[in-house]
């Protein structure tokens, strides 16, 4: 169980003064966003980009699978877990709603990755037209990846400060 927690809760050391890159998933999705600008402008997808999308899938699925295993074991995100005195392990107020938000953002990430695959394949939209939306979807995916980590640590607006 401890190995699952280690894999699921891995965070990167601060790379920037502003915490925009907190987990491997946020770093990988940020790179994907920047890289998605080229296919959107050129109207074609190179094999390297497709490989990076597959790396993003792996970066998402590894914590997702470990998170499901931890949830089946009865654990919740740290921001909704009371370690005593109404505080989390980070010393912040407990917010029970954050566990549900963590799951919601994980589902948004899954949907975003699916939409990226659809845009790359050109199945619903013409490929050139669909690739124009690629940066929007990848930026959304980055925001979702950021929020997955944020809601696991910080309480939301439903907590009254003490």
PDB file of N, CA and C in Angstrom, residues 3-4 7 11-12 17 27 29 32 39 42 44 52 60-62 64 86 89 110 116 123 135-136 157 159 162:
ATOM      1  N   UNK A   3       3.802   1.572  -1.373  1.00  0.00           N
ATOM      2  CA  UNK A   3       4.332   1.770  -2.724  1.00  0.00           C
ATOM      3  C   UNK A   3       3.294   2.457  -3.606  1.00  0.00           C
ATOM      4  N   UNK A   4       2.034   2.060  -3.473  1.00  0.00           N
ATOM      5  CA  UNK A   4       0.974   2.703  -4.250  1.00  0.00           C
ATOM      6  C   UNK A   4       0.859   4.182  -3.890  1.00  0.00           C
ATOM      7  N   UNK A   7       3.796   6.056  -5.523  1.00  0.00           N
ATOM      8  CA  UNK A   7       3.606   6.253  -6.962  1.00  0.00           C
ATOM      9  C   UNK A   7       2.522   7.291  -7.222  1.00  0.00           C
ATOM     10  N   UNK A  11       5.407  14.036  -6.247  1.00  0.00           N
ATOM     11  CA  UNK A  11       5.432  15.426  -6.693  1.00  0.00           C
ATOM     12  C   UNK A  11       6.853  15.799  -7.059  1.00  0.00           C
ATOM     13  N   UNK A  12       6.970  16.721  -7.968  1.00  0.00           N
ATOM     14  CA  UNK A  12       8.285  17.185  -8.419  1.00  0.00           C
ATOM     15  C   UNK A  12       8.791  18.286  -7.494  1.00  0.00           C
ATOM     16  N   UNK A  17       9.570  29.443  -9.763  1.00  0.00           N
ATOM     17  CA  UNK A  17       9.104  30.148  -8.569  1.00  0.00           C
ATOM     18  C   UNK A  17       7.591  30.047  -8.382  1.00  0.00           C
ATOM     19  N   UNK A  27       3.875  18.345 -15.864  1.00  0.00           N
ATOM     20  CA  UNK A  27       5.019  18.626 -16.742  1.00  0.00           C
ATOM     21  C   UNK A  27       4.781  18.053 -18.135  1.00  0.00           C
ATOM     22  N   UNK A  29       1.915  17.230 -19.580  1.00  0.00           N
ATOM     23  CA  UNK A  29       0.816  17.896 -20.290  1.00  0.00           C
ATOM     24  C   UNK A  29       1.187  19.309 -20.729  1.00  0.00           C
ATOM     25  N   UNK A  32       3.048  18.767 -23.820  1.00  0.00           N
ATOM     26  CA  UNK A  32       2.087  18.408 -24.863  1.00  0.00           C
ATOM     27  C   UNK A  32       1.380  19.646 -25.404  1.00  0.00           C
ATOM     28  N   UNK A  39       1.310  21.066 -34.707  1.00  0.00           N
ATOM     29  CA  UNK A  39       0.296  20.416 -35.545  1.00  0.00           C
ATOM     30  C   UNK A  39      -0.890  21.329 -35.860  1.00  0.00           C
ATOM     31  N   UNK A  42       0.546  23.697 -38.648  1.00  0.00           N
ATOM     32  CA  UNK A  42       0.938  23.007 -39.878  1.00  0.00           C
ATOM     33  C   UNK A  42      -0.173  22.159 -40.472  1.00  0.00           C
ATOM     34  N   UNK A  44      -0.705  19.038 -39.715  1.00  0.00           N
ATOM     35  CA  UNK A  44      -0.282  17.638 -39.797  1.00  0.00           C
ATOM     36  C   UNK A  44       0.359  17.210 -38.482  1.00  0.00           C
ATOM     37  N   UNK A  52       4.373  11.226 -27.934  1.00  0.00           N
ATOM     38  CA  UNK A  52       4.234  12.015 -26.710  1.00  0.00           C
ATOM     39  C   UNK A  52       2.805  11.926 -26.141  1.00  0.00           C
ATOM     40  N   UNK A  60      -0.830   9.506 -17.206  1.00  0.00           N
ATOM     41  CA  UNK A  60      -2.158   9.599 -16.588  1.00  0.00           C
ATOM     42  C   UNK A  60      -2.591   8.267 -15.985  1.00  0.00           C
ATOM     43  N   UNK A  61      -2.404   7.195 -16.712  1.00  0.00           N
ATOM     44  CA  UNK A  61      -2.919   5.902 -16.271  1.00  0.00           C
ATOM     45  C   UNK A  61      -2.191   5.341 -15.053  1.00  0.00           C
ATOM     46  N   UNK A  62      -0.910   5.602 -14.924  1.00  0.00           N
ATOM     47  CA  UNK A  62      -0.166   5.086 -13.769  1.00  0.00           C
ATOM     48  C   UNK A  62      -0.742   5.619 -12.452  1.00  0.00           C
ATOM     49  N   UNK A  64      -3.667   6.957 -12.106  1.00  0.00           N
ATOM     50  CA  UNK A  64      -5.099   6.630 -12.086  1.00  0.00           C
ATOM     51  C   UNK A  64      -5.321   5.218 -11.549  1.00  0.00           C
ATOM     52  N   UNK A  86      -9.229  18.260  12.925  1.00  0.00           N
ATOM     53  CA  UNK A  86      -9.850  18.873  11.758  1.00  0.00           C
ATOM     54  C   UNK A  86      -8.858  19.356  10.721  1.00  0.00           C
ATOM     55  N   UNK A  89      -2.846  16.258   6.665  1.00  0.00           N
ATOM     56  CA  UNK A  89      -1.424  16.036   6.946  1.00  0.00           C
ATOM     57  C   UNK A  89      -0.575  17.250   6.570  1.00  0.00           C
ATOM     58  N   UNK A 110      -9.231  12.058 -18.558  1.00  0.00           N
ATOM     59  CA  UNK A 110      -9.488  10.912 -19.423  1.00  0.00           C
ATOM     60  C   UNK A 110     -10.248  11.345 -20.676  1.00  0.00           C
ATOM     61  N   UNK A 116      -8.256  14.258 -27.697  1.00  0.00           N
ATOM     62  CA  UNK A 116      -6.990  14.453 -28.419  1.00  0.00           C
ATOM     63  C   UNK A 116      -6.803  13.331 -29.439  1.00  0.00           C
ATOM     64  N   UNK A 123     -11.388  11.513 -37.087  1.00  0.00           N
ATOM     65  CA  UNK A 123     -12.576  10.674 -37.264  1.00  0.00           C
ATOM     66  C   UNK A 123     -13.883  11.477 -37.280  1.00  0.00           C
ATOM     67  N   UNK A 135      -4.561  22.688 -29.507  1.00  0.00           N
ATOM     68  CA  UNK A 135      -4.008  23.464 -28.388  1.00  0.00           C
ATOM     69  C   UNK A 135      -5.031  23.779 -27.298  1.00  0.00           C
ATOM     70  N   UNK A 136      -6.279  23.979 -27.678  1.00  0.00           N
ATOM     71  CA  UNK A 136      -7.318  24.263 -26.681  1.00  0.00           C
ATOM     72  C   UNK A 136      -7.516  23.048 -25.773  1.00  0.00           C
ATOM     73  N   UNK A 157     -13.378  26.151  -1.294  1.00  0.00           N
ATOM     74  CA  UNK A 157     -14.161  27.240  -0.725  1.00  0.00           C
ATOM     75  C   UNK A 157     -15.197  26.760   0.292  1.00  0.00           C
ATOM     76  N   UNK A 159     -14.687  25.233   2.970  1.00  0.00           N
ATOM     77  CA  UNK A 159     -14.124  25.224   4.320  1.00  0.00           C
ATOM     78  C   UNK A 159     -14.061  26.658   4.838  1.00  0.00           C
ATOM     79  N   UNK A 162     -10.073  28.941   9.874  1.00  0.00           N
ATOM     80  CA  UNK A 162     -10.116  28.986  11.331  1.00  0.00           C
ATOM     81  C   UNK A 162      -9.110  29.832  11.863  1.00  0.00           C
TER      82      UNK A 162
END
